Short mmCIF file of C-alpha atoms and ligand atoms in Angstrom, two decimals:
data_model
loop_
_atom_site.label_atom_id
_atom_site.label_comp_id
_atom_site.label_asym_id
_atom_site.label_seq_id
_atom_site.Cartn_x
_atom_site.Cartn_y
_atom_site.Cartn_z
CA UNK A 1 116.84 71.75 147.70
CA UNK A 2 114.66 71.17 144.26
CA UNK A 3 115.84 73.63 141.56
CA UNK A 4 113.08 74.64 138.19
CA UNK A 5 114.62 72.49 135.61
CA UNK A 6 111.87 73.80 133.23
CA UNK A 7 109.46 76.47 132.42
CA UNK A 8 107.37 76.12 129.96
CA UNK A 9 104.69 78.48 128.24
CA UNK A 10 101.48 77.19 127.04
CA UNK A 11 99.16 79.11 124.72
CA UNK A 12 96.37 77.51 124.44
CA UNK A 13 92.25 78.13 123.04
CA UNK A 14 89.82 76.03 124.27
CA UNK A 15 86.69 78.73 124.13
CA UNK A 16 89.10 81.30 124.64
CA UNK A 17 92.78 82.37 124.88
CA UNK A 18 94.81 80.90 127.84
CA UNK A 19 98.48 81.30 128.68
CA UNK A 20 100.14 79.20 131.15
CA UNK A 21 103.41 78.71 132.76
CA UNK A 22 104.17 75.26 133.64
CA UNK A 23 107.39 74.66 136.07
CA UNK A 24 109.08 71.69 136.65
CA UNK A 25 111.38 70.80 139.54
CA UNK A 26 114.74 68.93 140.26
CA UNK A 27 112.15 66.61 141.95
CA UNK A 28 110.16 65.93 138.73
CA UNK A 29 107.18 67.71 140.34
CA UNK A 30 105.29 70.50 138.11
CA UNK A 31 102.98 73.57 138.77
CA UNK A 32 100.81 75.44 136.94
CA UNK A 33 100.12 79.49 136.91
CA UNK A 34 97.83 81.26 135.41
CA UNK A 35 99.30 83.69 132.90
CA UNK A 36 96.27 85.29 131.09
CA UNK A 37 95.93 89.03 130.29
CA UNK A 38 92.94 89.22 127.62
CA UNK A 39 93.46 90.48 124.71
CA UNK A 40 97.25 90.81 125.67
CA UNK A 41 98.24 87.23 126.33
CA UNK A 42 101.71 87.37 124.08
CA UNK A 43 102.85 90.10 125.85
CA UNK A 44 103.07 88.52 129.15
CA UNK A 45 103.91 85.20 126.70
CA UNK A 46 106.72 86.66 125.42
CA UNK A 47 107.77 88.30 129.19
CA UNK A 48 108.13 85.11 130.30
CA UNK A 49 109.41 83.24 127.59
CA UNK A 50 112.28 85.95 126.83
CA UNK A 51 112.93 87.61 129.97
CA UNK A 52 111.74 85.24 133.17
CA UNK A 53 111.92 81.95 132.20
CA UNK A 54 116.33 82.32 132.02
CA UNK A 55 116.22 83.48 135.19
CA UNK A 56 114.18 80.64 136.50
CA UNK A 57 116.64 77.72 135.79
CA UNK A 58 118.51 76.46 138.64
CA UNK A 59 116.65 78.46 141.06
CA UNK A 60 115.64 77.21 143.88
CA UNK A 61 111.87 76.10 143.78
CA UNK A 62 110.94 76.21 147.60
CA UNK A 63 112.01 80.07 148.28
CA UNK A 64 108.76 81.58 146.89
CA UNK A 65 108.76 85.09 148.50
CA UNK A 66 112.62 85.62 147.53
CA UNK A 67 111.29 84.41 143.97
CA UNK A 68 109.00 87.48 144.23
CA UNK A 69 110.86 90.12 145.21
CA UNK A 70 113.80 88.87 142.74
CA UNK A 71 111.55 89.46 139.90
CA UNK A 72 109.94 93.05 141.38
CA UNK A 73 112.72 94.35 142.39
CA UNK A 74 115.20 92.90 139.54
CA UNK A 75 113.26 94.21 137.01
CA UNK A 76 114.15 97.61 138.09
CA UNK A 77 110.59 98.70 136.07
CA UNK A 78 107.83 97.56 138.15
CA UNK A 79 104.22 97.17 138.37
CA UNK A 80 102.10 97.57 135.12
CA UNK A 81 99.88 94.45 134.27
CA UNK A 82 102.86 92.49 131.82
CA UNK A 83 104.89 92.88 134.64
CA UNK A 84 102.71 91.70 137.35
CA UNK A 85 100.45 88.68 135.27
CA UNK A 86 103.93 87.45 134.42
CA UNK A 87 105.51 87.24 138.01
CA UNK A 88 101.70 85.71 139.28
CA UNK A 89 102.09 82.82 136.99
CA UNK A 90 105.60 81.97 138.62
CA UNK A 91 104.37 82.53 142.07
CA UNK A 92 100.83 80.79 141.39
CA UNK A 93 102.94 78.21 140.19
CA UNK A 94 105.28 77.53 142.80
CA UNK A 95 102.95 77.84 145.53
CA UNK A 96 101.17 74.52 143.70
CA UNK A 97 104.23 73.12 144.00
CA UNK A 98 105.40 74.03 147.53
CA UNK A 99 101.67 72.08 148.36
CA UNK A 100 102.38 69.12 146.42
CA UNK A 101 105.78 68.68 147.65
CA UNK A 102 104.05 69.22 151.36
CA UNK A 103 101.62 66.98 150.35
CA UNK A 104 98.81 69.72 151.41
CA UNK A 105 96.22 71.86 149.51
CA UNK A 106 97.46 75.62 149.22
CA UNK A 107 94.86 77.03 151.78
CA UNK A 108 96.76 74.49 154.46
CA UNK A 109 100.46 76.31 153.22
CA UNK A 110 98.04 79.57 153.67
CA UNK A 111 96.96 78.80 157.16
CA UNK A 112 94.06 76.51 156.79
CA UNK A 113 90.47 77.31 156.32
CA UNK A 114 88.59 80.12 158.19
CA UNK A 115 85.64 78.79 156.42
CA UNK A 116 84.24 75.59 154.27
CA UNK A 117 83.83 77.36 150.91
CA UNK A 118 83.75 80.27 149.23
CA UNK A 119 80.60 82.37 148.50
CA UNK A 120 80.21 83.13 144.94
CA UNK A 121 78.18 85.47 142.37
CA UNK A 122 77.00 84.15 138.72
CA UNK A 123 76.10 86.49 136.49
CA UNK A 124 72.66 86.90 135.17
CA UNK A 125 71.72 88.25 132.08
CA UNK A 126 69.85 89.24 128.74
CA UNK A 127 69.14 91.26 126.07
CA UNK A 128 65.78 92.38 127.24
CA UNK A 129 64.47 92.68 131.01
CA UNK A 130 62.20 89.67 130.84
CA UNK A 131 65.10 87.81 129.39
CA UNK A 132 67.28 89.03 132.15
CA UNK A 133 64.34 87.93 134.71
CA UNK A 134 64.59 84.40 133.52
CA UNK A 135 68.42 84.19 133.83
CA UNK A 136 68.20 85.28 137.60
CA UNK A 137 65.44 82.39 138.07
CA UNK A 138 67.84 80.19 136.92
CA UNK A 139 70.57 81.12 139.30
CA UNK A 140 68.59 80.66 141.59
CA UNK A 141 67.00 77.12 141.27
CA UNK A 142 70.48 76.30 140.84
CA UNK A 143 71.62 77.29 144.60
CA UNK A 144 73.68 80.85 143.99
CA UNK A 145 72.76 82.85 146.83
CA UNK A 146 74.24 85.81 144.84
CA UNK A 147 73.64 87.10 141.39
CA UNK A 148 74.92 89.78 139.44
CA UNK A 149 71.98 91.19 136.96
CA UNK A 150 73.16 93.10 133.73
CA UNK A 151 70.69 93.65 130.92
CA UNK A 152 71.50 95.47 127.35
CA UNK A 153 70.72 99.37 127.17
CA UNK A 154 68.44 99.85 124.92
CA UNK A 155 69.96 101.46 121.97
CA UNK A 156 72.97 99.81 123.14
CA UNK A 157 73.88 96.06 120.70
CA UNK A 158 76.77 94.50 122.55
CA UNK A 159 75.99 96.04 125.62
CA UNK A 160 78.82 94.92 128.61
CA UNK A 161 77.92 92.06 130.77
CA UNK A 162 75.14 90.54 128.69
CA UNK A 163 75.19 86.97 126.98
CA UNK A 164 75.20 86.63 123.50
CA UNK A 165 74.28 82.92 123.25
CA UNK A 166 75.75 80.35 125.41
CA UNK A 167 78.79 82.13 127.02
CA UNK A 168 79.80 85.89 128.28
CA UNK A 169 83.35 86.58 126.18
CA UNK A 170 83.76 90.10 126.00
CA UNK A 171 86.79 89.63 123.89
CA UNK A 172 85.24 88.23 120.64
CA UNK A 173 86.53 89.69 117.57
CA UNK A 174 89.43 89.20 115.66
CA UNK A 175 90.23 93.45 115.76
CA UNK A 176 88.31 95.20 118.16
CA UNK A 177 84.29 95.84 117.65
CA UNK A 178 83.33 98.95 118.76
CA UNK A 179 80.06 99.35 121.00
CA UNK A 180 77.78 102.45 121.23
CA UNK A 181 77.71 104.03 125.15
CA UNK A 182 75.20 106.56 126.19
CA UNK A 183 75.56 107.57 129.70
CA UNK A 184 71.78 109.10 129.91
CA UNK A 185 70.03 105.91 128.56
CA UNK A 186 71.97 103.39 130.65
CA UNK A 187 71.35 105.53 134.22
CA UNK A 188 67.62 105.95 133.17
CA UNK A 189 67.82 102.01 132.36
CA UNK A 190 69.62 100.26 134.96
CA UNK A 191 67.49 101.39 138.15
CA UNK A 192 64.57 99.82 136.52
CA UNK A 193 65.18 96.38 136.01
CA UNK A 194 67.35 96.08 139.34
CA UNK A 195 64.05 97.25 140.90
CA UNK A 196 62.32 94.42 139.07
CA UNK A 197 64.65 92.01 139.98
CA UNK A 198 63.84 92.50 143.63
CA UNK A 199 60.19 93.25 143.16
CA UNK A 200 60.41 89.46 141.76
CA UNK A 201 62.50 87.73 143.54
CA UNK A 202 62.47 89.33 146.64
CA UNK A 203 65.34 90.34 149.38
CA UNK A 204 66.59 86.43 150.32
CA UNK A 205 69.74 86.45 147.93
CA UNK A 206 72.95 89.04 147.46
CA UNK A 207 71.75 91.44 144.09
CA UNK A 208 75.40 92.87 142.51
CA UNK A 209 75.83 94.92 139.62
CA UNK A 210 78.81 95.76 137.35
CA UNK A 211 79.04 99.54 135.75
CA UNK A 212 81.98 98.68 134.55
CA UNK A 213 84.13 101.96 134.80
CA UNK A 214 81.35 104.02 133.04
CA UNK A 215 80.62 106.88 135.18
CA UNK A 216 82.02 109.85 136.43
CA UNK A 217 82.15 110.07 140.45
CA UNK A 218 78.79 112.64 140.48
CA UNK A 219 77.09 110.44 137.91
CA UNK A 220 78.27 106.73 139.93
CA UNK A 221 76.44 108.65 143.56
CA UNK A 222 73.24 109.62 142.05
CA UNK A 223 73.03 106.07 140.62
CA UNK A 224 74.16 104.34 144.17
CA UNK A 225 71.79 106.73 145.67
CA UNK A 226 68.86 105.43 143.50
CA UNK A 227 70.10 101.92 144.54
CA UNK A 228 69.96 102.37 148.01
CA UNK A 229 66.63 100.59 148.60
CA UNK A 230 67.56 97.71 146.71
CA UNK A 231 70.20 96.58 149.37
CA UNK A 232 73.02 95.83 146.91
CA UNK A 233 75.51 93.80 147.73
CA UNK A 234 78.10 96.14 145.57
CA UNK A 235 77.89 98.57 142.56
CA UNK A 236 81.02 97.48 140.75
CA UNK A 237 83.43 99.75 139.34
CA UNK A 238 81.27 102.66 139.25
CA UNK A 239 84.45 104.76 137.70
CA UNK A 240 87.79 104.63 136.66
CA UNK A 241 90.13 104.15 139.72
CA UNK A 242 93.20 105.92 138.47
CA UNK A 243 92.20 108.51 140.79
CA UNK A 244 91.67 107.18 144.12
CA UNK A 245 90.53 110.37 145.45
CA UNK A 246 87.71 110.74 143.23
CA UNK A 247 85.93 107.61 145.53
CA UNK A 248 85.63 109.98 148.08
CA UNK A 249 82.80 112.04 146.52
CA UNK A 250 81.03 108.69 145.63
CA UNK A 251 80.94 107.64 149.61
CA UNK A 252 79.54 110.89 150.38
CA UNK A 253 76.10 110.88 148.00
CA UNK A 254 75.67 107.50 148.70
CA UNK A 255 75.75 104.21 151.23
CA UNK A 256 75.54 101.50 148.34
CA UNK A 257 78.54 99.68 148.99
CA UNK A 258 81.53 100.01 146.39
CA UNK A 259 83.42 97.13 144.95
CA UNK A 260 86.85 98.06 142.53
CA UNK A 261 89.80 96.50 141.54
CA UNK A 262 89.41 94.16 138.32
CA UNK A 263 92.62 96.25 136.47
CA UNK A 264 94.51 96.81 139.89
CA UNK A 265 97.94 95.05 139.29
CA UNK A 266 99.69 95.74 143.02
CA UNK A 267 98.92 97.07 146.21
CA UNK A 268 99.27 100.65 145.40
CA UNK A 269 96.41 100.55 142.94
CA UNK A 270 94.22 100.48 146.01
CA UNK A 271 96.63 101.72 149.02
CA UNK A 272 94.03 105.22 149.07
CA UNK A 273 91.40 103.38 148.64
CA UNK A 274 91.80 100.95 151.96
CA UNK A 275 93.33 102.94 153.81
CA UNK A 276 90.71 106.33 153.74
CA UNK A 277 87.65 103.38 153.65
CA UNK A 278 86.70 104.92 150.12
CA UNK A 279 85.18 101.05 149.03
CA UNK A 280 83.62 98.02 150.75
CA UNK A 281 85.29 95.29 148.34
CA UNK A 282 88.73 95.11 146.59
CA UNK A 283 88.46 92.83 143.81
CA UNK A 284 91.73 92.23 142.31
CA UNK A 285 92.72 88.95 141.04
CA UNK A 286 95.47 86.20 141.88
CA UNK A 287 96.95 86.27 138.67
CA UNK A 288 96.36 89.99 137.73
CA UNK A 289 98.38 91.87 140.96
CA UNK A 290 101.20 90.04 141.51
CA UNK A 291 100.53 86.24 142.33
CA UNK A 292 98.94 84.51 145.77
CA UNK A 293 102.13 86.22 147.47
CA UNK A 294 101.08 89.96 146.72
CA UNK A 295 97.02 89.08 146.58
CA UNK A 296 97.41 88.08 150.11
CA UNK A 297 99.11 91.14 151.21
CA UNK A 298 96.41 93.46 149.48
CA UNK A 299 93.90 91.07 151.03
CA UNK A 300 95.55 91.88 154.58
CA UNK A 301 95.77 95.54 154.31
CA UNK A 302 91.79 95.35 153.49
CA UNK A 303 91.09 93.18 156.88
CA UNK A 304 93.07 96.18 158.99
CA UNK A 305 90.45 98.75 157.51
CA UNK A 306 87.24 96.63 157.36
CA UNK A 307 87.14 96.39 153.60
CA UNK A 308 86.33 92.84 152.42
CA UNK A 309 87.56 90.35 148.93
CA UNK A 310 85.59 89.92 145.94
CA UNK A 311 88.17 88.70 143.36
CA UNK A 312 87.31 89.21 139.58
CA UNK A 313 87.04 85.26 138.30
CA UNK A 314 85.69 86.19 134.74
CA UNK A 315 86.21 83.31 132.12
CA UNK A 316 89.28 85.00 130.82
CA UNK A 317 90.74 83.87 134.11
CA UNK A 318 92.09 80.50 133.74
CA UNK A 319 90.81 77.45 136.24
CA UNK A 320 94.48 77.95 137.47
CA UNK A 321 93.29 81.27 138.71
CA UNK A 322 90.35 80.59 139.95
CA UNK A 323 91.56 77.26 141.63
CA UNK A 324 94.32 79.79 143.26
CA UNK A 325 91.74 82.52 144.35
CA UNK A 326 89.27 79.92 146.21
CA UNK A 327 92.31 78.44 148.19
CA UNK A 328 93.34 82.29 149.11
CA UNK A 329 89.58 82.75 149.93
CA UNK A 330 88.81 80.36 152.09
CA UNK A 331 91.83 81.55 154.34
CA UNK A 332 91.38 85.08 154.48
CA UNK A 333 89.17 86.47 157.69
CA UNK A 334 87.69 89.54 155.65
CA UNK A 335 86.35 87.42 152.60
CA UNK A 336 84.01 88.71 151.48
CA UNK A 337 82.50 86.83 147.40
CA UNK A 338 84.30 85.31 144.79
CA UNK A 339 83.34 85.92 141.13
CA UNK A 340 82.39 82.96 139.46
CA UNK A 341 81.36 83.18 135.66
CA UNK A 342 81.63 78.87 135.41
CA UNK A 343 84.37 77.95 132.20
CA UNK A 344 82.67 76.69 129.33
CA UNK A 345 83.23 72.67 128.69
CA UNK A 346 85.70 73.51 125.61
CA UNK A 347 88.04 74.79 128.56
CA UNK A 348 87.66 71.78 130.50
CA UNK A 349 89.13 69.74 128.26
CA UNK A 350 92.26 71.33 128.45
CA UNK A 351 92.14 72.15 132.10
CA UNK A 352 90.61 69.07 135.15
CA UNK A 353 89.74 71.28 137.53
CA UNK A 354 88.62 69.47 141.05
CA UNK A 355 87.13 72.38 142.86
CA UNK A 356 83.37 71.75 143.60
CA UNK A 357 80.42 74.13 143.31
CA UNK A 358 77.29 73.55 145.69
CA UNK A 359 74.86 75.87 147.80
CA UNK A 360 76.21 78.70 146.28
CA UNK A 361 80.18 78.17 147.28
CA UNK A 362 83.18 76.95 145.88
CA UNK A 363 84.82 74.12 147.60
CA UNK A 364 88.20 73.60 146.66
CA UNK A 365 89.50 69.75 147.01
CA UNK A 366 92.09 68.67 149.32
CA UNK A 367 94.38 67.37 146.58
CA UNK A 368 97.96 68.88 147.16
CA UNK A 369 98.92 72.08 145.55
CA UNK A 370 96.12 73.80 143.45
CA UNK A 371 94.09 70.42 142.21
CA UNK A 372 94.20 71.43 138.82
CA UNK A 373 95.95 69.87 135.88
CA UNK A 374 96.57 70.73 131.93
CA UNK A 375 96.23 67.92 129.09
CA UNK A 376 99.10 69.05 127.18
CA UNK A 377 98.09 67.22 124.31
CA UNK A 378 94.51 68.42 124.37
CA UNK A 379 96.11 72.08 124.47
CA UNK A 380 97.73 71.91 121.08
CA UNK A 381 94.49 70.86 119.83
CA UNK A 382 93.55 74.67 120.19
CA UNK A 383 95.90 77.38 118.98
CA UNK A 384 95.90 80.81 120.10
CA UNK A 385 92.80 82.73 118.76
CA UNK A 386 93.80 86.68 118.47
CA UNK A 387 90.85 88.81 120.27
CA UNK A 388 90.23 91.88 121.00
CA UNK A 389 88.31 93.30 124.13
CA UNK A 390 85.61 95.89 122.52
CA UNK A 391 86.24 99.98 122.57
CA UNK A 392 83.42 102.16 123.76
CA UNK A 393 81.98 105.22 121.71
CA UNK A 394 79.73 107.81 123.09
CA UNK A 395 77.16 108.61 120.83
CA UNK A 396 79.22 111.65 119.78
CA UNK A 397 81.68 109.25 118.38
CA UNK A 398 84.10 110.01 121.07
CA UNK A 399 86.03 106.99 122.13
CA UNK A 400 84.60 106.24 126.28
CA UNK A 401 85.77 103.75 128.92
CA UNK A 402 84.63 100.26 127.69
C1 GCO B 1 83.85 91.14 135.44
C2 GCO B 1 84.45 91.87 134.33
C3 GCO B 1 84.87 91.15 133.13
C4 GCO B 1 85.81 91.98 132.26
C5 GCO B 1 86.79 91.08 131.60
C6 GCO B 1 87.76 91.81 130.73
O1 GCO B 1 83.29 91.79 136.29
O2 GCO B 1 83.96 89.93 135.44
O3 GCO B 1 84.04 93.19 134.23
O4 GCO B 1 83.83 90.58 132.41
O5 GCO B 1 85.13 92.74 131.34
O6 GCO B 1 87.44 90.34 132.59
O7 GCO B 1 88.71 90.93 130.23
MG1 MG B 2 83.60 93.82 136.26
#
């Protein structure tokens, strides 16, 4: 038996704020889990630096799913995202080791592949429509076979979703900017330029598009009802999901297919939501709801009720993450995309990643465990950068979903 001999937490800013848990074993072998929660990262630092990492020692390495209900159910308080990002960077972690030890890539451990890669999205972008245009031409001479297309409101500087030079990182100043949100301009907006996009570039490629939580359930089916035409692959978070129910009334106006699940943490986020068919695509992430261990188990609920994957893999995802979420992807029968928003070179420095990108897939590597390492010493080089995610206003002044 191989017991953790060390955990160790790694803050770290290479473009942006990373936490990672790094555990070693009896055996001298070490994993890596993602341990990110943007804008939040000490939080889920400090849970598993003063609460998880004492109860780690000595325990044995190989017995992942007891690890995971130890930690759920020993916490006595359980779900909420600390809670959950914290107990995903163990699991992520151990499951890289449990594949190096094996001497097999996670998706073997998993069950082996279902298929060779993993279909992703890139996001496309810009502050004006013909700006936006150009972005989605460039997707698509480089081989993404589907593109998510976001352009600024007008009237609306900082707009979600749109690139303000090289790189997307909503969480960019050092106290939270706040951003202007009218409802009316963005609905009269957005239908336009998606209808541009495929008046361009035709019907031969997956079109997505991110409200990001905006709308209200009657506002989200008028706009998937305008959409319909336009064969979308998903309308992303069209509202809040705190009330499951609400998805209902969104189905009926409209067949545009519904993708939610960015801020889900565990399997009851979206238990409704599966099990009435109320969305198409659950998106939650590996290191978000609970590790590869509870991802899976959402993943396999979906696959009983026909809804498919589309895990979030924003940039404030570590490679750990997203390394984790292809290996879970290519096992899973009801995949259905992968988000892939490409980490800037800065990151890659700190983190060799050896998943591959071509024809519009991930491919993760065969190496054992996850295939990704950290330089340590190219870590310190970067010290945590406090950020802040943005706060919506309506044009009232009210404070709205961001
Ligand atoms: C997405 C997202 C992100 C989030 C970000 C918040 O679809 O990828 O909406 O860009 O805003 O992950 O931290
Ligand atoms: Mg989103």
């Amino acid at each position: 038996m191989a017991t953790i001999t060390e955990a160790k937490v790694i803050i770290t800013s290479p473009g942006r704020n990373f936490v990672t848990l790094k555990i070693t074993t009896s055996d001298g072998v070490t994993g890596l889990g993602d341990a990110t929660l943007n804008g939040r990262e000490l939080a889920v630092a400090s849970y598993l630096q003063d609460h998880l990492v004492p109860l780690l020692i000595g325990r044995d390495a190989d017995r992942i799913e007891d690890m995971w209900q130890y930690l759920y159910k020993g916490a006595y308080w359980r779900r909420g995202p600390v809670t959950m990002t914290a107990i995903a960077a163990v699991d992520i972690a151990l499951w890289d080791i449990k594949g190096k030890v094996a001497g097999m890539p996670v998706y073997d451990l998993l069950g082996g592949r279902a298929r060779d890669g993993a279909m992703v999205y890139g996001h496309a972008s810009g502050g004006s429509v013909a700006e936006l245009l150009d972005d989605v031409a460039r997707f698509r001479d480089r081989g993404y076979q589907a593109i998510r297309a976001q352009a600024a409101v007008p009237g609306s500087p900082g707009s979600y979703g749109v690139r303000h030079g090289a790189i997307y990182e909503p969480a960019a100043t050092s106290l939270p900017e706040e951003q202007l949100w009218s409802t009316e301009a963005y609905l009269d907006f957005a239908p336009g330029y998606l209808t541009e996009v495929r008046e361009k570039f035709g019907f031969d490629f997956h079109l997505l598009h991110d409200v990001h939580h905006r709308l209200t359930p009657t506002e989200a089916g008028r706009l998937g009802r305008r959409l319909e035409d336009l064969r979308m692959f998903w309308m992303e978070d069209p509202t809040p999901a705190e009330l499951q129910e609400s998805f209902r009334q969104i189905r009926q106006a409209t067949t545009t297919p519904i993708a939610v699940g960015e801020v889900f943490n565990s399997i009851w986020d979206c238990q409704q939501l599966i099990t009435e068919r109320l969305i198409d695509y659950v998106r939650a992430s590996v290191s978000h709801a609970g590790g590869i261990t509870h991802l899976r188990r959402i993943f396999n609920l979906a696959e009983l009720y026909q809804v498919r994957t589309g895990s979030h893999g924003a940039t404030d995802l570590s490679p750990v993450s997203l390394s984790a979420a292809v290996h879970l992807d290519v096992t899973v029968p009801n995949f259905g995309i992968q988000e892939y928003m490409e980490h800037s070179p800065l990151t890659h420095e700190v983190f060799h990643t050896s998943y591959e990108f071509h024809e519009g897939a991930l491919h993760p590597s065969s190496a054992p465990g996850l295939g990704v390492e950290l330089d340590e010493e190219a870590a310190v080089r970067f010290p945590y950068n406090p950020k802040y995610l943005p706060v919506g206003r309506r044009t009232d002044g009210s404070v709205h979903d961001w």
